[in-house]
Coordinates of C-alpha atoms (C1' of nucleotides) and ligand atoms in Angstrom, one line a residue:
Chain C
X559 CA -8.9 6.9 31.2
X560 CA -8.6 7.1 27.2
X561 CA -11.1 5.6 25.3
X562 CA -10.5 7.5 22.3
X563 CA -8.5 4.9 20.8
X564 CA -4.9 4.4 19.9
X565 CA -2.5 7.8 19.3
X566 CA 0.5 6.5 18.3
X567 CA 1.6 3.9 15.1
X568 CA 2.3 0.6 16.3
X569 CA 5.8 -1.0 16.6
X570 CA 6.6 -2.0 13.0
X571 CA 7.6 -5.4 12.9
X572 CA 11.3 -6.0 11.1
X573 CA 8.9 -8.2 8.5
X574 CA 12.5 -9.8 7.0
X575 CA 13.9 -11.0 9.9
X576 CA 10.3 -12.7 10.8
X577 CA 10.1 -14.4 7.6
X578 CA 13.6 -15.8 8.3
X579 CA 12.6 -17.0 11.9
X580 CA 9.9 -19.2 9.9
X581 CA 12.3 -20.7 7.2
X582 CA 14.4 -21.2 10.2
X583 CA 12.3 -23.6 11.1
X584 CA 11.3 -25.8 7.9
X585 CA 12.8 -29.6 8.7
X586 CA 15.6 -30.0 5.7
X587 CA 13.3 -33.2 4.5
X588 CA 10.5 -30.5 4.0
X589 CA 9.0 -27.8 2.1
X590 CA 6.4 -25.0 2.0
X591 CA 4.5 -22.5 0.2
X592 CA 4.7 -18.6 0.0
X593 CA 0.9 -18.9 1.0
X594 CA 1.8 -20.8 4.3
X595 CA 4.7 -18.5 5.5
X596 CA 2.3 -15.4 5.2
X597 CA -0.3 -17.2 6.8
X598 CA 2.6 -17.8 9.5
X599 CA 3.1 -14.3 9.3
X600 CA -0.6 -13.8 10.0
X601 CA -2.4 -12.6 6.9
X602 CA -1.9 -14.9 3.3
X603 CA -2.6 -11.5 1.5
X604 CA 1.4 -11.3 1.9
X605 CA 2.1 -13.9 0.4
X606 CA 3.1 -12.0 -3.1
X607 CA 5.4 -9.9 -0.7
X608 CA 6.8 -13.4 0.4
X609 CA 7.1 -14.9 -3.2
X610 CA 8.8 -11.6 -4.3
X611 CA 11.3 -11.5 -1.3
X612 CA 12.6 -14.5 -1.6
X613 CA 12.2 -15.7 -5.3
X614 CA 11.8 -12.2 -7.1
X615 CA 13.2 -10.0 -9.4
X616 CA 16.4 -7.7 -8.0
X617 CA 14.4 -4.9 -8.5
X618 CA 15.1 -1.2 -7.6
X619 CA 14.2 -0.4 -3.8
X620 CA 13.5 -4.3 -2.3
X621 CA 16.5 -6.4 -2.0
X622 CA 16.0 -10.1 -2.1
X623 CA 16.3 -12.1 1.1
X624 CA 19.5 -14.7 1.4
X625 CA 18.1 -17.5 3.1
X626 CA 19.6 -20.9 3.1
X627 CA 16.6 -22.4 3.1
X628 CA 15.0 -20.4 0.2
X629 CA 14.8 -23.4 -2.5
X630 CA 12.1 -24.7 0.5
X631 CA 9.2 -22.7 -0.6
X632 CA 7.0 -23.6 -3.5
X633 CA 3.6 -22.5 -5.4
X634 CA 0.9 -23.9 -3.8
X635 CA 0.6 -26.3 -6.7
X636 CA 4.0 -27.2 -6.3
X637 CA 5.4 -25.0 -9.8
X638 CA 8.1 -23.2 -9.5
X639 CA 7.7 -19.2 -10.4
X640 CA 9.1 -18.0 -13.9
X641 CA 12.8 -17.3 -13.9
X642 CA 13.7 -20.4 -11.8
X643 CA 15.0 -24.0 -12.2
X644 CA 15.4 -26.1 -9.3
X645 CA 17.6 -25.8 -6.8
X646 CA 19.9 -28.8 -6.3
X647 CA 19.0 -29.1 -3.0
X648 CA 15.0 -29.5 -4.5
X649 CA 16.3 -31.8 -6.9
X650 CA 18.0 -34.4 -4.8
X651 CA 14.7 -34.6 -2.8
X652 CA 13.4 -35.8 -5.7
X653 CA 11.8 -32.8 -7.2
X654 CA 9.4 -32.7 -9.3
X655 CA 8.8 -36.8 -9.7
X656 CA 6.2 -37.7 -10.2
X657 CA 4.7 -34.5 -10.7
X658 CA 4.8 -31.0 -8.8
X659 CA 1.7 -31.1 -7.4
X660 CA 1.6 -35.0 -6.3
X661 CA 5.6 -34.2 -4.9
X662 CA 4.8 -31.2 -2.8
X663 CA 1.8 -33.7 -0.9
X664 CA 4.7 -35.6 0.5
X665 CA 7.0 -33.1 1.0
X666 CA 4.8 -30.3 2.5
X667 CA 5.3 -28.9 5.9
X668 CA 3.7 -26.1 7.9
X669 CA 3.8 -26.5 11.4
X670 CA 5.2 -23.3 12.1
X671 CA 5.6 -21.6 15.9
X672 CA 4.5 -18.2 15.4
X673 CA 3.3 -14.8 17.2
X674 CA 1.9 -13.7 13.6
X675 CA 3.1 -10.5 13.8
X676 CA 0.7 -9.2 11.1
X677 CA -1.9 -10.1 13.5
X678 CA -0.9 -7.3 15.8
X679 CA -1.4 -4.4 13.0
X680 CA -4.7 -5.6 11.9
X681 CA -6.1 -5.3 15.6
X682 CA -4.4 -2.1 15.4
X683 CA -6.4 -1.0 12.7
X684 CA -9.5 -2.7 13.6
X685 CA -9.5 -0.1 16.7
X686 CA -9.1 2.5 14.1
X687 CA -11.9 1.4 12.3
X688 CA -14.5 3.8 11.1
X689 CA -17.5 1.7 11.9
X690 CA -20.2 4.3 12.1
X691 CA -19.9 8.0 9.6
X692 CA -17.5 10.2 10.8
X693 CA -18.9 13.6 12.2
X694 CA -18.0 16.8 10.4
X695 CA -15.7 18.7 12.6
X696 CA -14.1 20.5 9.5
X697 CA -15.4 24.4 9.9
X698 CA -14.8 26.5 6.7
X699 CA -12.0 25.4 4.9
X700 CA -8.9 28.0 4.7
X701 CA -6.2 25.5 3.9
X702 CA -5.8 22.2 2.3
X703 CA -2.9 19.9 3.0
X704 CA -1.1 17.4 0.3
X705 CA 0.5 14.4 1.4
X706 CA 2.6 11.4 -0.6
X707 CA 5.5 8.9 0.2
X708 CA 8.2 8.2 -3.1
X709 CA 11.0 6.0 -3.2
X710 CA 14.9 5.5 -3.6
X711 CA 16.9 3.0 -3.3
X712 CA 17.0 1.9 0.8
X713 CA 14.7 5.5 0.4
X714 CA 11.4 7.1 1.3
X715 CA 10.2 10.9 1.0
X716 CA 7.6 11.9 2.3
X717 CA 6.1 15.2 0.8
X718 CA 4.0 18.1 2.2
X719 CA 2.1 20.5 0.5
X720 CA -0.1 23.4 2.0
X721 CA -2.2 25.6 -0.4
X722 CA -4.3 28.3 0.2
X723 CA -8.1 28.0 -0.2
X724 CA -9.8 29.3 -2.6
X725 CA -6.5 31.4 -4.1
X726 CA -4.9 28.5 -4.9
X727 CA -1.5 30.1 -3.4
X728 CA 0.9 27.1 -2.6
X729 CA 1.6 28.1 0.6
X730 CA 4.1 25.2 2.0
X731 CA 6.8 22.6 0.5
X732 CA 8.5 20.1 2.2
X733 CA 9.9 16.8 2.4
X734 CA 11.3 14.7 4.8
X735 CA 13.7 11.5 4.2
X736 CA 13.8 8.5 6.2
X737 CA 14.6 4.5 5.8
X738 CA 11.9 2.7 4.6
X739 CA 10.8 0.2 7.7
X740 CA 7.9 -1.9 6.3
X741 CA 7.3 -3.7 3.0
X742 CA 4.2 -2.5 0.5
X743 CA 1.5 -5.5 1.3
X744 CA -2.2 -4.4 0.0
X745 CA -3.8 -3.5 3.3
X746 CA -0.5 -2.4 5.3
X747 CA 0.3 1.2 3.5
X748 CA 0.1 2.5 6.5
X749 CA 2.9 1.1 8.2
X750 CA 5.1 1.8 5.7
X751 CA 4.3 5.4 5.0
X752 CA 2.6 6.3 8.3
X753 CA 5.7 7.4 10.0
X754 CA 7.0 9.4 7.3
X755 CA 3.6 11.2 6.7
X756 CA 3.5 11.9 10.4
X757 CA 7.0 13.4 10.9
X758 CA 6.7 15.6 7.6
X759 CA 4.0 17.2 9.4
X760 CA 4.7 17.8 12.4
X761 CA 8.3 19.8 11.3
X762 CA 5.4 21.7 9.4
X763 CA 3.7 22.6 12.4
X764 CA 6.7 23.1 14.4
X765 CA 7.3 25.8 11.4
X766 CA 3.6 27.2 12.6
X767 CA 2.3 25.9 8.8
X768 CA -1.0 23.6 9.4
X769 CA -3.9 22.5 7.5
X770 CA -7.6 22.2 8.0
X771 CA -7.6 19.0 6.3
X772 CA -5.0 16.6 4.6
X773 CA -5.4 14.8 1.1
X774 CA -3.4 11.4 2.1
X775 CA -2.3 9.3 -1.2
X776 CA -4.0 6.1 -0.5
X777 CA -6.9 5.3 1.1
X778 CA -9.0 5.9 4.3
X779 CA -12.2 4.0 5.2
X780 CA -12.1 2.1 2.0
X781 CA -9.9 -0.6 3.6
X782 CA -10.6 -4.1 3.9
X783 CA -10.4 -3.7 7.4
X784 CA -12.2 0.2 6.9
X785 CA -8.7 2.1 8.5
X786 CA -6.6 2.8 5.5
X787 CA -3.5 5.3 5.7
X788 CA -5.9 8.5 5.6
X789 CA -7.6 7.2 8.7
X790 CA -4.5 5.9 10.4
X791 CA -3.0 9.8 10.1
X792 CA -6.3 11.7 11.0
X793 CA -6.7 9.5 13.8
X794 CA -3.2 10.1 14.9
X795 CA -3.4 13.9 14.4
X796 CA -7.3 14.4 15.2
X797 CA -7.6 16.3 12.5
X798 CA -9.7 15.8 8.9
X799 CA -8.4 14.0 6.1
X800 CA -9.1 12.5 3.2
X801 CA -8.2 9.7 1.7
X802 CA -7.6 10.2 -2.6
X803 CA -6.5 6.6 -4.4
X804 CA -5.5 6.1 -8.3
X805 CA -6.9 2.8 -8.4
X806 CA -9.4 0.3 -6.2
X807 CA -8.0 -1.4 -3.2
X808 CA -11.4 -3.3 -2.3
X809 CA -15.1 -2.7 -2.8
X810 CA -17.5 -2.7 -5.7
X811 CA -18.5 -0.1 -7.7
X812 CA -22.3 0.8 -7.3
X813 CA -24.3 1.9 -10.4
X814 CA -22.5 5.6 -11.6
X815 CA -24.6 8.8 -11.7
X816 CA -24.9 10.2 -14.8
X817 CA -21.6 12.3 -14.6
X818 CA -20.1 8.6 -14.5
X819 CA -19.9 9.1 -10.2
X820 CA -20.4 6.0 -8.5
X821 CA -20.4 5.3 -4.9
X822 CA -17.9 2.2 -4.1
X823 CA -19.8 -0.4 -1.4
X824 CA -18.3 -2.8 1.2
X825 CA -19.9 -6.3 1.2
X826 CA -22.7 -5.7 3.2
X827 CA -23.9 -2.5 0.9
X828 CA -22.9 -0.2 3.1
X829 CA -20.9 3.2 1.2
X830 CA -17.5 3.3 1.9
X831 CA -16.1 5.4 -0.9
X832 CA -16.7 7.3 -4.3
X833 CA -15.6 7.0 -7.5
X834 CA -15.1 10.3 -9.0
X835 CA -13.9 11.2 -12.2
X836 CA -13.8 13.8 -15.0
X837 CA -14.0 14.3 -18.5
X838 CA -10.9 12.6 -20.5
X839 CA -9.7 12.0 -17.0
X840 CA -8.7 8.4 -14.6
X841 CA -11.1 8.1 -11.9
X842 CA -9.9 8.7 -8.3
X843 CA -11.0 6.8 -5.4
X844 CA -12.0 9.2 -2.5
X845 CA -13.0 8.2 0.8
X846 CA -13.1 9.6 4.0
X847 CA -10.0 9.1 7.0
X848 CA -11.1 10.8 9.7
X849 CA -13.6 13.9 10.7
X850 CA -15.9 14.9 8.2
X851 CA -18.1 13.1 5.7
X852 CA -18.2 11.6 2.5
X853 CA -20.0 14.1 0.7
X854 CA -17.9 16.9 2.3
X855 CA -14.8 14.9 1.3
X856 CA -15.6 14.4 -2.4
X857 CA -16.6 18.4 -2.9
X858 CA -13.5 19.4 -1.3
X859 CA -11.6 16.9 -3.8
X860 CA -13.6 18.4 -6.7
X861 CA -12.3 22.0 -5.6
X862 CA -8.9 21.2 -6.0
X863 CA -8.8 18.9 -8.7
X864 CA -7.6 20.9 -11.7
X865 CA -6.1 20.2 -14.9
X866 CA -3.5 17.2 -13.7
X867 CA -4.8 13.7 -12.8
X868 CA -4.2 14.0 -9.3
X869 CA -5.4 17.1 -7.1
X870 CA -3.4 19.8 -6.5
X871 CA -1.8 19.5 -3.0
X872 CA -1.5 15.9 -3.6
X873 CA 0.0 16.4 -7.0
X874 CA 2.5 18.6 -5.7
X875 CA 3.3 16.3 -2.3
X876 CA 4.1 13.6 -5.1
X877 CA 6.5 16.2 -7.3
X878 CA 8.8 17.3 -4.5
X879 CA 9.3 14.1 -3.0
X880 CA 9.8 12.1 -6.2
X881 CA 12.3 14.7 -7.3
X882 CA 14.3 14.4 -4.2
X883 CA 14.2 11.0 -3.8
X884 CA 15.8 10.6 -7.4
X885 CA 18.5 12.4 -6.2
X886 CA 21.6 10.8 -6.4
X887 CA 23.1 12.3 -3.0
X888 CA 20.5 11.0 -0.9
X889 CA 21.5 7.7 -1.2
Chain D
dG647 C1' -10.9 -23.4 -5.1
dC648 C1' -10.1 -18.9 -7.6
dG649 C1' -9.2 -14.4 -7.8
dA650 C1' -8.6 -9.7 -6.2
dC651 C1' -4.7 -6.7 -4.3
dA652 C1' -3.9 1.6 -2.2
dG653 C1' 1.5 2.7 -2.7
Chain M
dA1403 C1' 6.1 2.5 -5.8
dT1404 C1' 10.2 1.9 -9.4
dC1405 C1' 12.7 0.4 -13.8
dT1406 C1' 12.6 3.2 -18.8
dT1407 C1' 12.4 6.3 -25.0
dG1408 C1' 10.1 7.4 -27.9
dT1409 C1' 5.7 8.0 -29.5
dC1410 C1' 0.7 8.6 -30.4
dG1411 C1' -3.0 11.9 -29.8
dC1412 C1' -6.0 15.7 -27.8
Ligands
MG24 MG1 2.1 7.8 -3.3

DNA sequence: GCGACAG
DNA sequence: ATCTTGTCGC
């Protein structure tokens, strides 16, 4: 009997077709909010990714959903987002008399039946969860692994870089493309680029190319829920990574050392991350995903962060796969 | 109740 | 993340 924890990514829920299951259900007297839906769908930190879906811009890479019951969801206060006039179907329910917030009182409605299916990947994270410091199982470090996700339309590339340590030597491109299956939501990286990440590496290692520890674009332990995409993939492949973010998920910056370092706390005080940064440089977010400490994880960074804003491997995990996800054939 | 929100 | 040209500055 296992009790090592999950191995394998969870079953991605088709998000769209679980948000139409919900507006499904909204009586035609009735309306609701973006907040209530994601709720429904078992976190309200989707509800941007619920406003955007059904109300937001046609922008590159996220279609917008087609729901005949899209005119029923509102602002919590009842407004209407930028960009849209009321439907008629809003209007002959009286909308927005006597005013938005006083009409959507009478009108509201959220008694949705739901299996939250959001609900499911947070407990599959929570058993990820780095609750205590990870031990170092990272011997001397021969190889350092990149790894980064960039999009197309109805696209995602994962990248893979391997470079030598300390030459330098890039030792191993490759990218991988695949459908995207899961929305961004702040929290949920993983199971949007999980899969990709995963796959890109394990042609790599059917090649006979490995790592001794993986750079992941996003985070690791400094997660609201303390399993961010670096944990999620070090978990799944046993192996060290590190997580290496542009900007700050959660957390709050602790007072900075004087080469402007600062250690980045979860609510109880507890470290669960570093700021790090350079001269004339944007700070990155390190923290750890899996198998070795936060220390360890910050020097390695430092001794492959060189001239660019990101560090190498990562930098060049990013370069391949934006380049071929550009490319007009791969659509 | 408000705001914050990796890629 | 992506959509987008030139431009300001080390
Ligand atoms: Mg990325």
């Amino acid at each position: 009997m296992s009790r090592d924890g999950p191995l394998l990514p969870p079953p991605i829920p088709d998000l769209e077709s679980e948000l139409c299951r919900l507006l499904d259900q909204i009586p035609v007297d009735r309306v609701t909010t973006y907040g209530e839906l994601a709720t429904a769908l078992g976190d309200r930190r989707a509800a941007p990714w619920v406003a955007r879906s059904l109300h937001g811009r046609p922008t590159a890479g996220m279609s917008m959903l087609e729901h005949p019951r899209a005119w029923s969801v509102v602002r919590r206060d009842g407004s209407l987002g930028v960009a849209r006039s009321p439907e008629p179907e809003l209007l002959a329910l009286g909308y927005p008399a006597p005013s938005p917030t006083n009409w959507l009182t009478k009108r509201r409605w959220a008694e949705f039946v739901t299996r939250e299916p959001l609900r499911d990947l947070i407990e599959w994270q929570d058993a990820l969860s780095l609750r205590d410091d990870q031990p170092d199982r990272l011997g001397a470090v021969k190889t350092i692994g990149g790894l980064d996700v960039s999009y197309g339309t109805n696209l995602a590339v994962a990248g893979l870089s391997i470079m030598d340590f300390p030459s330098g030597e890039c030792l191993v491109q490759k990218t991988i493309a695949r459908r995207p299956a899961f929305p961004y939501i702040p929290g949920y990286l993983s199971f949007r680029e999980l899969r990709p990440m995963l796959e890109a590496v394990r042609e790599a290692a059917a090649m006979g190319h490995r790592a001794d520890v993986w750079l992941v674009d996003g985070n690791g332990r400094l997660h609201p829920r303390g399993a961010g995409i670096a944990t999620a993939v070090g978990q799944m492949l046993r192996q060290p990574t590190i997580g290496v973010a542009k900007s700050l998920l959660c957390g709050r910056l602790d007072k900075p050392d004087a080469k402007g370092c600062a250690p980045i706390l979860d609510r109880e005080g507890s470290p669960i991350g570093m700021m790090t940064t350079k001269p004339g440089r944007k700070p990155l977010y390190v923290s750890v995903g899996y198998g070795l400490t936060l220390s360890r994880a910050v020097d390695i960074v430092h001794s492959v962060w060189r001239q660019h804003r990101l560090p190498e491997p990562i930098r060049i995990a990013d370069g391949i796969s934006r380049r071929r996800a550009r490319l007009p054939a791969e659509d």
